[in-house]
Structures are given as C-alpha cells and as structure tokens.
mmCIF file of C-alpha atoms in Angstrom:
data_model
loop_
_atom_site.group_PDB
_atom_site.id
_atom_site.type_symbol
_atom_site.label_atom_id
_atom_site.label_comp_id
_atom_site.label_asym_id
_atom_site.label_seq_id
_atom_site.Cartn_x
_atom_site.Cartn_y
_atom_site.Cartn_z
ATOM 1 C CA MET A 1 -158.368 2.927 110.291
ATOM 2 C CA VAL A 2 -160.161 -0.346 109.612
ATOM 3 C CA ALA A 3 -159.268 -3.695 111.204
ATOM 4 C CA MET A 4 -160.029 -6.736 109.042
ATOM 5 C CA ASP A 5 -157.487 -9.234 110.419
ATOM 6 C CA GLN A 6 -159.924 -11.412 112.388
ATOM 7 C CA ARG A 7 -159.462 -15.080 111.633
ATOM 8 C CA ASP A 8 -161.379 -17.786 113.517
ATOM 9 C CA SER A 9 -163.345 -15.033 115.260
ATOM 10 C CA LEU A 10 -164.651 -13.885 111.880
ATOM 11 C CA ARG A 11 -165.721 -17.424 111.004
ATOM 12 C CA THR A 12 -167.707 -17.560 114.249
ATOM 13 C CA MET A 13 -169.271 -14.153 113.634
ATOM 14 C CA MET A 14 -170.247 -15.048 110.078
ATOM 15 C CA ALA A 15 -171.857 -18.264 111.291
ATOM 16 C CA GLU A 16 -173.802 -16.472 114.016
ATOM 17 C CA ARG A 17 -174.980 -13.672 111.743
ATOM 18 C CA THR A 18 -176.015 -15.899 108.837
ATOM 19 C CA GLY A 19 -177.406 -18.819 110.829
ATOM 20 C CA ARG A 20 -174.970 -21.280 109.254
ATOM 21 C CA ASP A 21 -172.874 -23.883 111.020
ATOM 22 C CA ARG A 22 -169.282 -22.796 111.545
ATOM 23 C CA ASP A 23 -168.122 -25.664 109.364
ATOM 24 C CA ARG A 24 -170.186 -24.250 106.487
ATOM 25 C CA VAL A 25 -168.331 -20.913 106.555
ATOM 26 C CA GLY A 26 -165.464 -21.516 104.145
ATOM 27 C CA ASP A 27 -162.148 -19.777 103.749
ATOM 28 C CA GLY A 28 -163.427 -18.320 100.485
ATOM 29 C CA ASP A 29 -166.370 -16.733 102.295
ATOM 30 C CA MET A 30 -164.010 -15.032 104.723
ATOM 31 C CA THR A 31 -161.610 -13.887 102.030
ATOM 32 C CA GLY A 32 -164.457 -12.534 99.922
ATOM 33 C CA PHE A 33 -165.812 -10.496 102.807
ATOM 34 C CA LYS A 34 -162.391 -9.093 103.674
ATOM 35 C CA LEU A 35 -161.819 -8.013 100.079
ATOM 36 C CA ALA A 36 -165.255 -6.391 99.997
ATOM 37 C CA VAL A 37 -164.406 -4.459 103.163
ATOM 38 C CA ALA A 38 -161.156 -3.308 101.565
ATOM 39 C CA ARG A 39 -162.901 -2.125 98.411
ATOM 40 C CA GLU A 40 -165.890 -0.456 100.052
ATOM 41 C CA LEU A 41 -164.351 1.016 103.221
ATOM 42 C CA GLY A 42 -160.798 1.608 101.998
ATOM 43 C CA PRO A 43 -161.689 4.921 100.306
ATOM 44 C CA TYR A 44 -162.768 6.318 103.698
ATOM 45 C CA ALA A 45 -159.850 4.954 105.746
ATOM 46 C CA SER A 46 -156.235 5.982 106.184
ATOM 47 C CA ALA A 47 -155.166 2.355 106.686
ATOM 48 C CA LEU A 48 -156.568 -1.173 106.616
ATOM 49 C CA LEU A 49 -155.289 -4.071 108.703
ATOM 50 C CA ILE A 50 -155.487 -7.574 107.230
ATOM 51 C CA ASP A 51 -153.963 -11.007 107.872
ATOM 52 C CA ARG A 52 -151.897 -13.154 105.532
ATOM 53 C CA HIS A 53 -154.266 -16.137 105.691
ATOM 54 C CA TYR A 54 -157.393 -14.641 104.174
ATOM 55 C CA GLY A 55 -156.983 -12.091 101.450
ATOM 56 C CA CYS A 56 -153.790 -10.100 101.882
ATOM 57 C CA ASP A 57 -152.101 -11.366 98.718
ATOM 58 C CA ARG A 58 -155.242 -10.843 96.646
ATOM 59 C CA MET A 59 -155.857 -7.427 98.154
ATOM 60 C CA LEU A 60 -152.400 -6.307 97.090
ATOM 61 C CA ALA A 61 -152.466 -8.017 93.689
ATOM 62 C CA GLU A 62 -155.915 -6.658 92.826
ATOM 63 C CA ARG A 63 -155.093 -3.193 94.196
ATOM 64 C CA ALA A 64 -158.267 -3.298 96.240
ATOM 65 C CA LEU A 65 -157.141 -0.339 98.353
ATOM 66 C CA PRO A 66 -156.777 3.207 97.051
ATOM 67 C CA ASP A 67 -153.345 4.801 97.366
ATOM 68 C CA SER A 68 -154.663 6.900 100.251
ATOM 69 C CA CYS A 69 -155.219 3.784 102.398
ATOM 70 C CA ALA A 70 -152.078 2.109 103.750
ATOM 71 C CA PRO A 71 -152.065 -1.708 104.079
ATOM 72 C CA ILE A 72 -151.098 -3.072 107.502
ATOM 73 C CA LEU A 73 -150.284 -6.775 107.913
ATOM 74 C CA ALA A 74 -150.965 -8.760 111.083
ATOM 75 C CA ALA A 75 -147.736 -10.382 112.258
ATOM 76 C CA ASP A 76 -149.256 -12.398 115.090
ATOM 77 C CA ALA A 77 -149.770 -16.157 115.258
ATOM 78 C CA LEU A 78 -152.853 -16.759 117.396
ATOM 79 C CA THR A 79 -153.581 -19.404 120.005
ATOM 80 C CA GLN A 80 -157.335 -19.890 119.689
ATOM 81 C CA GLU A 81 -159.703 -22.811 120.030
ATOM 82 C CA PRO A 82 -162.437 -22.961 117.362
ATOM 83 C CA GLY A 83 -165.232 -20.664 118.447
ATOM 84 C CA GLY A 84 -163.278 -19.356 121.426
ATOM 85 C CA PRO A 85 -161.299 -16.222 122.227
ATOM 86 C CA VAL A 86 -157.634 -15.658 121.461
ATOM 87 C CA THR A 87 -155.723 -16.817 124.532
ATOM 88 C CA GLY A 88 -152.148 -16.188 123.424
ATOM 89 C CA THR A 89 -150.006 -14.888 120.596
ATOM 90 C CA ALA A 90 -146.534 -15.174 119.135
ATOM 91 C CA ILE A 91 -144.702 -13.440 116.314
ATOM 92 C CA ASP A 92 -145.710 -15.191 113.086
ATOM 93 C CA GLN A 93 -142.493 -16.579 111.633
ATOM 94 C CA ALA A 94 -144.114 -16.769 108.200
ATOM 95 C CA VAL A 95 -144.284 -12.967 108.065
ATOM 96 C CA VAL A 96 -140.958 -11.694 106.701
ATOM 97 C CA PRO A 97 -140.745 -7.931 107.311
ATOM 98 C CA ASP A 98 -138.419 -7.135 104.403
ATOM 99 C CA ALA A 99 -140.586 -9.119 101.985
ATOM 100 C CA ALA A 100 -143.742 -7.485 103.324
ATOM 101 C CA ALA A 101 -142.221 -4.047 102.794
ATOM 102 C CA ALA A 102 -141.238 -4.981 99.251
ATOM 103 C CA ASP A 103 -144.844 -6.049 98.586
ATOM 104 C CA GLY A 104 -146.137 -2.637 99.625
ATOM 105 C CA ILE A 105 -147.080 -3.269 103.245
ATOM 106 C CA ARG A 106 -146.586 -0.105 105.308
ATOM 107 C CA ALA A 107 -146.804 -1.480 108.854
ATOM 108 C CA LEU A 108 -147.030 -4.685 110.883
ATOM 109 C CA LYS A 109 -149.301 -5.316 113.869
ATOM 110 C CA LEU A 110 -148.776 -7.540 116.919
ATOM 111 C CA LEU A 111 -151.558 -8.512 119.313
ATOM 112 C CA VAL A 112 -150.424 -9.142 122.890
ATOM 113 C CA ILE A 113 -152.769 -10.785 125.408
ATOM 114 C CA TRP A 114 -151.735 -9.002 128.613
ATOM 115 C CA GLN A 115 -152.338 -10.622 131.986
ATOM 116 C CA ARG A 116 -150.924 -10.357 135.493
ATOM 117 C CA ASP A 117 -149.269 -13.755 135.340
ATOM 118 C CA GLY A 118 -145.847 -15.332 135.047
ATOM 119 C CA LEU A 119 -145.550 -14.599 131.316
ATOM 120 C CA ARG A 120 -145.372 -10.815 131.563
ATOM 121 C CA ALA A 121 -141.613 -10.625 130.987
ATOM 122 C CA HIS A 122 -141.902 -12.996 128.018
ATOM 123 C CA ARG A 123 -144.613 -10.859 126.423
ATOM 124 C CA THR A 124 -142.607 -7.686 126.915
ATOM 125 C CA GLU A 125 -139.561 -9.286 125.292
ATOM 126 C CA MET A 126 -141.704 -10.447 122.370
ATOM 127 C CA ALA A 127 -143.164 -6.978 121.901
ATOM 128 C CA GLU A 128 -139.717 -5.388 122.064
ATOM 129 C CA ARG A 129 -138.435 -7.821 119.440
ATOM 130 C CA PHE A 130 -141.409 -7.000 117.227
ATOM 131 C CA VAL A 131 -140.769 -3.250 117.388
ATOM 132 C CA ARG A 132 -137.091 -3.789 116.566
ATOM 133 C CA MET A 133 -137.803 -5.997 113.560
ATOM 134 C CA CYS A 134 -140.251 -3.449 112.153
ATOM 135 C CA ARG A 135 -137.715 -0.654 112.489
ATOM 136 C CA ALA A 136 -135.051 -2.751 110.792
ATOM 137 C CA ALA A 137 -137.339 -3.265 107.786
ATOM 138 C CA GLY A 138 -138.441 0.363 107.603
ATOM 139 C CA LEU A 139 -141.986 -0.530 108.625
ATOM 140 C CA ALA A 140 -144.216 1.130 111.186
ATOM 141 C CA SER A 141 -145.073 -1.017 114.211
ATOM 142 C CA VAL A 142 -148.583 -1.278 115.667
ATOM 143 C CA LEU A 143 -148.636 -2.807 119.147
ATOM 144 C CA GLU A 144 -152.024 -3.986 120.419
ATOM 145 C CA PRO A 145 -152.161 -5.123 124.049
ATOM 146 C CA VAL A 146 -155.522 -6.535 125.146
ATOM 147 C CA ALA A 147 -155.859 -6.831 128.920
ATOM 148 C CA ARG A 148 -157.555 -9.949 130.258
ATOM 149 C CA PRO A 149 -158.109 -11.279 133.782
ATOM 150 C CA THR A 150 -156.214 -14.267 135.070
ATOM 151 C CA PRO A 151 -158.410 -17.216 136.088
ATOM 152 C CA GLY A 152 -157.915 -16.183 139.708
ATOM 153 C CA GLU A 153 -158.971 -12.588 139.065
ATOM 154 C CA ALA A 154 -162.007 -13.776 137.140
ATOM 155 C CA ALA A 155 -163.043 -16.157 139.914
ATOM 156 C CA GLU A 156 -162.548 -13.569 142.665
ATOM 157 C CA GLY A 157 -164.033 -10.663 140.746
ATOM 158 C CA THR A 158 -160.953 -8.513 141.357
ATOM 159 C CA PHE A 159 -160.148 -7.593 137.741
ATOM 160 C CA ARG A 160 -160.594 -3.907 136.921
ATOM 161 C CA LEU A 161 -160.382 -3.282 133.195
ATOM 162 C CA ASN A 162 -159.384 0.376 133.361
ATOM 163 C CA ASP A 163 -156.543 -0.277 135.793
ATOM 164 C CA ALA A 164 -155.305 -3.182 133.665
ATOM 165 C CA ILE A 165 -155.325 -1.067 130.481
ATOM 166 C CA VAL A 166 -153.152 1.551 132.187
ATOM 167 C CA GLU A 167 -150.853 -1.049 133.733
ATOM 168 C CA ALA A 168 -150.334 -2.729 130.361
ATOM 169 C CA ALA A 169 -149.592 0.643 128.769
ATOM 170 C CA THR A 170 -147.088 1.462 131.498
ATOM 171 C CA GLU A 171 -145.207 -1.743 130.663
ATOM 172 C CA LEU A 172 -145.436 -1.775 126.871
ATOM 173 C CA ALA A 173 -145.711 1.790 125.569
ATOM 174 C CA PRO A 174 -142.088 2.560 126.606
ATOM 175 C CA LEU A 175 -141.023 0.097 123.892
ATOM 176 C CA ARG A 176 -141.952 2.978 121.569
ATOM 177 C CA PRO A 177 -143.996 1.327 118.827
ATOM 178 C CA SER A 178 -145.023 3.615 115.994
ATOM 179 C CA LEU A 179 -148.635 3.270 117.140
ATOM 180 C CA TYR A 180 -150.134 1.967 120.379
ATOM 181 C CA LYS A 181 -153.602 0.428 120.053
ATOM 182 C CA CYS A 182 -155.602 -0.166 123.218
ATOM 183 C CA GLN A 183 -159.010 -0.948 124.643
ATOM 184 C CA VAL A 184 -161.627 1.659 125.454
ATOM 185 C CA PRO A 185 -162.045 2.248 129.203
ATOM 186 C CA ASP A 186 -165.275 0.936 130.705
ATOM 187 C CA GLY A 187 -166.059 -0.829 127.433
ATOM 188 C CA GLY A 188 -167.313 2.484 126.075
ATOM 189 C CA LYS A 189 -170.141 2.738 128.628
ATOM 190 C CA GLY A 190 -170.847 6.044 130.326
ATOM 191 C CA THR A 191 -170.643 9.697 129.437
ATOM 192 C CA VAL A 192 -168.005 11.259 127.220
ATOM 193 C CA GLU A 193 -166.643 13.036 130.285
ATOM 194 C CA ARG A 194 -166.344 9.835 132.311
ATOM 195 C CA ILE A 195 -164.673 7.848 129.531
ATOM 196 C CA ALA A 196 -162.358 10.763 128.712
ATOM 197 C CA ALA A 197 -161.247 11.007 132.336
ATOM 198 C CA GLU A 198 -160.292 7.332 132.317
ATOM 199 C CA ALA A 199 -158.673 7.616 128.876
ATOM 200 C CA ALA A 200 -156.556 10.489 130.189
ATOM 201 C CA ARG A 201 -154.871 7.935 132.452
ATOM 202 C CA ILE A 202 -153.772 6.087 129.306
ATOM 203 C CA HIS A 203 -152.528 9.276 127.689
ATOM 204 C CA ALA A 204 -150.454 10.046 130.774
ATOM 205 C CA VAL A 205 -148.329 6.914 130.307
ATOM 206 C CA VAL A 206 -148.284 6.575 126.490
ATOM 207 C CA ASP A 207 -145.889 8.999 124.802
ATOM 208 C CA VAL A 208 -146.364 7.679 121.265
ATOM 209 C CA PRO A 209 -149.447 8.095 119.047
ATOM 210 C CA TRP A 210 -152.295 5.910 120.303
ATOM 211 C CA VAL A 211 -155.697 4.808 119.069
ATOM 212 C CA VAL A 212 -158.547 2.692 120.392
ATOM 213 C CA LEU A 213 -160.016 -0.589 119.194
ATOM 214 C CA SER A 214 -163.692 -1.496 119.162
ATOM 215 C CA GLN A 215 -163.692 -5.029 120.579
ATOM 216 C CA GLY A 216 -165.935 -5.161 123.620
ATOM 217 C CA VAL A 217 -167.717 -1.922 122.694
ATOM 218 C CA GLU A 218 -171.281 -1.914 121.384
ATOM 219 C CA PRO A 219 -171.392 -0.347 117.906
ATOM 220 C CA ASP A 220 -173.847 2.326 119.072
ATOM 221 C CA ASP A 221 -171.465 3.281 121.899
ATOM 222 C CA PHE A 222 -168.372 3.486 119.719
ATOM 223 C CA PRO A 223 -168.773 7.046 118.373
ATOM 224 C CA ARG A 224 -169.021 8.361 121.938
ATOM 225 C CA ALA A 225 -166.037 6.235 122.960
ATOM 226 C CA VAL A 226 -163.942 7.559 120.070
ATOM 227 C CA GLU A 227 -164.814 11.152 120.923
ATOM 228 C CA ALA A 228 -163.894 10.595 124.566
ATOM 229 C CA ALA A 229 -160.580 8.929 123.746
ATOM 230 C CA CYS A 230 -159.706 11.687 121.282
ATOM 231 C CA ARG A 231 -160.535 14.387 123.825
ATOM 232 C CA ALA A 232 -158.060 12.652 126.139
ATOM 233 C CA GLY A 233 -155.271 12.601 123.545
ATOM 234 C CA ALA A 234 -155.905 9.681 121.184
ATOM 235 C CA SER A 235 -155.258 10.126 117.474
ATOM 236 C CA GLY A 236 -158.213 8.043 116.313
ATOM 237 C CA PHE A 237 -159.233 4.399 116.086
ATOM 238 C CA LEU A 238 -158.252 1.129 114.450
ATOM 239 C CA ALA A 239 -161.492 -0.793 114.577
ATOM 240 C CA GLY A 240 -163.326 -3.625 112.885
ATOM 241 C CA ARG A 241 -166.418 -4.958 114.600
ATOM 242 C CA ALA A 242 -167.997 -1.557 115.201
ATOM 243 C CA LEU A 243 -167.693 -0.781 111.499
ATOM 244 C CA TRP A 244 -168.662 -3.844 109.491
ATOM 245 C CA THR A 245 -170.462 -6.353 111.765
ATOM 246 C CA SER A 246 -173.893 -5.269 110.546
ATOM 247 C CA ALA A 247 -172.967 -6.286 106.990
ATOM 248 C CA LEU A 248 -172.268 -9.910 107.923
ATOM 249 C CA GLY A 249 -175.913 -10.932 108.071
ATOM 250 C CA ALA A 250 -177.247 -8.479 105.510
ATOM 251 C CA PRO A 251 -179.057 -9.825 102.421
ATOM 252 C CA ASP A 252 -176.459 -7.982 100.328
ATOM 253 C CA PRO A 253 -173.253 -7.566 102.383
ATOM 254 C CA VAL A 254 -171.517 -5.474 99.707
ATOM 255 C CA ALA A 255 -174.435 -3.052 99.567
ATOM 256 C CA ALA A 256 -174.423 -2.812 103.361
ATOM 257 C CA LEU A 257 -170.701 -2.089 103.379
ATOM 258 C CA ARG A 258 -171.094 0.507 100.648
ATOM 259 C CA GLY A 259 -174.027 2.140 102.441
ATOM 260 C CA GLU A 260 -174.477 2.116 106.204
ATOM 261 C CA CYS A 261 -170.966 0.867 107.056
ATOM 262 C CA ALA A 262 -169.191 3.426 104.887
ATOM 263 C CA GLU A 263 -171.376 6.167 106.361
ATOM 264 C CA ARG A 264 -170.534 5.001 109.885
ATOM 265 C CA LEU A 265 -166.827 5.113 109.074
ATOM 266 C CA ARG A 266 -167.168 8.554 107.512
ATOM 267 C CA LEU A 267 -168.939 9.929 110.586
ATOM 268 C CA LEU A 268 -166.322 8.419 112.902
ATOM 269 C CA GLY A 269 -163.649 10.062 110.780
ATOM 270 C CA GLU A 270 -165.362 13.409 111.293
ATOM 271 C CA ILE A 271 -165.264 12.858 115.060
ATOM 272 C CA VAL A 272 -161.533 12.193 114.877
ATOM 273 C CA ASP A 273 -160.995 15.275 112.715
ATOM 274 C CA ARG A 274 -162.794 17.424 115.297
ATOM 275 C CA HIS A 275 -161.363 16.006 118.509
ATOM 276 C CA GLY A 276 -158.331 13.805 117.793
ATOM 277 C CA ARG A 277 -154.707 14.697 118.361
ATOM 278 C CA PRO A 278 -153.150 14.994 114.887
ATOM 279 C CA TRP A 279 -150.802 12.136 114.083
ATOM 280 C CA TRP A 280 -147.938 14.452 113.169
ATOM 281 C CA SER A 281 -148.356 16.339 116.446
ATOM 282 C CA ALA A 282 -148.278 13.089 118.405
ATOM 283 C CA VAL A 283 -145.176 11.921 116.541
ATOM 284 C CA ARG A 284 -143.417 15.240 117.130
ATOM 285 C CA GLU A 285 -144.241 15.191 120.836
ATOM 286 C CA ALA A 286 -143.001 11.595 121.100
ATOM 287 C CA HIS A 287 -139.780 12.522 119.299
ATOM 288 C CA ASP A 288 -139.246 15.506 121.597
ATOM 289 C CA ALA A 289 -139.850 13.333 124.653
ATOM 290 C CA GLU A 290 -137.394 10.730 123.395
ATOM 291 C CA GLY A 291 -134.777 13.418 122.762
ATOM 292 C CA GLY A 292 -135.277 14.878 126.195
ATOM 293 C CA ALA A 293 -134.804 11.491 127.803
ATOM 294 C CA ALA A 294 -131.607 10.780 125.875
#
C-alpha cells in the first residue's frame, strides 16, 4: 500500500530535492505529484492513502486509481510548524465519514503521536472515537501511532524506540482498528533476524492485521525491514518515502515513478507475497480472538 498523504512534509521534501525555496513549492506542485503517484503506482498497490487538501477530490473525479487499488483518506488534522515535524494530531472535523464512503473512500487513517506524557489518555480516547466513527460509516479504520520521545527522554537519552513501539501497541491495538500501522524496529537497521525478533514483540500484542511504515527507514533498508516484519507476522506495508522520494528531484518525475519507483513497489510486493501473513488470515485470527474474549 502506498502512502501519499504527506502535507507540509512533502513541501519541505520537494524543496530540498529540487533546490527550490519552500515558498516556491506551490499547492499545485504537490497536488500534481500526488496524482502522478496515484496514476503510476496505483496499478501495483492494493490501496493508496491521500489527504483531502492536495488531490483527493481530483483523484476520485479523474479515476486516477484502478479498481484494484482502494482509496484511503487521511482523517487527521496535523499540528506542524513549517519545515518541522508533526507534533500533534486531532480528528479532522472536515472529514465526514458517511460522505467519504459515498464518494468511494474505503478507509480512513488517523495518525497518533504517541509519547509517555500527560496526554496518553486523551490520545487513546481520540483513537477509540476514530475507530467507532469508521465502523459506524462502514469504513475500515487505519490507526497509525508514531512513538516519539518526550523532551526529558530526549535530553537524558533514555528513549528506546523498540520499547516505545511495543508500549504504544499495547495501549492502542486493543481498540481493534481494521489495520494497525507502526514503525519498523531499530529504524530498519540490522539483520533480518534481528529486526524480526524485535517485530515479534509487536506481533505478540497486536491481534489485528498490522503493517509497517517507512518513515525513519533508509530506502535501501526498507526491503529487508519489510521482510523481517512479515516474517514476524505483519501483513505488509503502507509506505510513502521509501517508494517515491527518488522521483522528487528527478528530471522527469513521472518517468521516475513509472520506472524505478514502480519496480521498487513491485519487488516489495513480491516480498510481502512470499513472507507476509495474508490479510484474510490475520482478520480471521483477530475475529477468533475477539470471539474467545467475549
């Protein structure tokens, strides 16, 4: 699955890759790139995630995705300074689940910035509300916690990414989203065996289908990271940067998407086919676990 819902982060990446000032990267540039990703990578993906600000309406109206690729809409409002990271999220009140479903959207996604701070209960309540509203509209829910250190942890050097990923999953996976999307342990560094051993800790506490994202993972490391996660029980990936970043600064971005980026996605899909836990198997196991707990 392809993630193309980056907003200010994409503007920054486009500026860095093309050598332009951020202010010279217009909304039309971002929308055009997102639509090109949909057209060129959609045929090789089972789903594509996009935001409402840059291209969703046009993507649907122009039927940029093949029928085999399900559109997912980001339902998160981001707190983000220009050029900086996302520091917080909320449910985007402009996203109406029933209307999205009527437009052909198949799922909604919510990013949650997870930290060991005083807002943990608030974030859990927000995530629970998100899952409920998706169910009520007949939409799948994609929950994406991203673990970050608190300022104190960062200053003291006490933050351990792998432990935080598992702790976040222990809190949020029991909300039973349709799909749980999480970070790759160790940022994808190390052997397949090492990453798989850490990813198995995630699998032990997530009893719904889960996939990995590519943020924080070098593109060359991502195939190994996907294989490791799949060997541990993941059903694949929902990734953006590892797939299409190289096209941003290419002389012909569309040609780059159609060529090297599409080939990268195809090869990653083959890894998932060989090693991933089938989606239907994961759903069945989750359903059985839910029934046993009832």
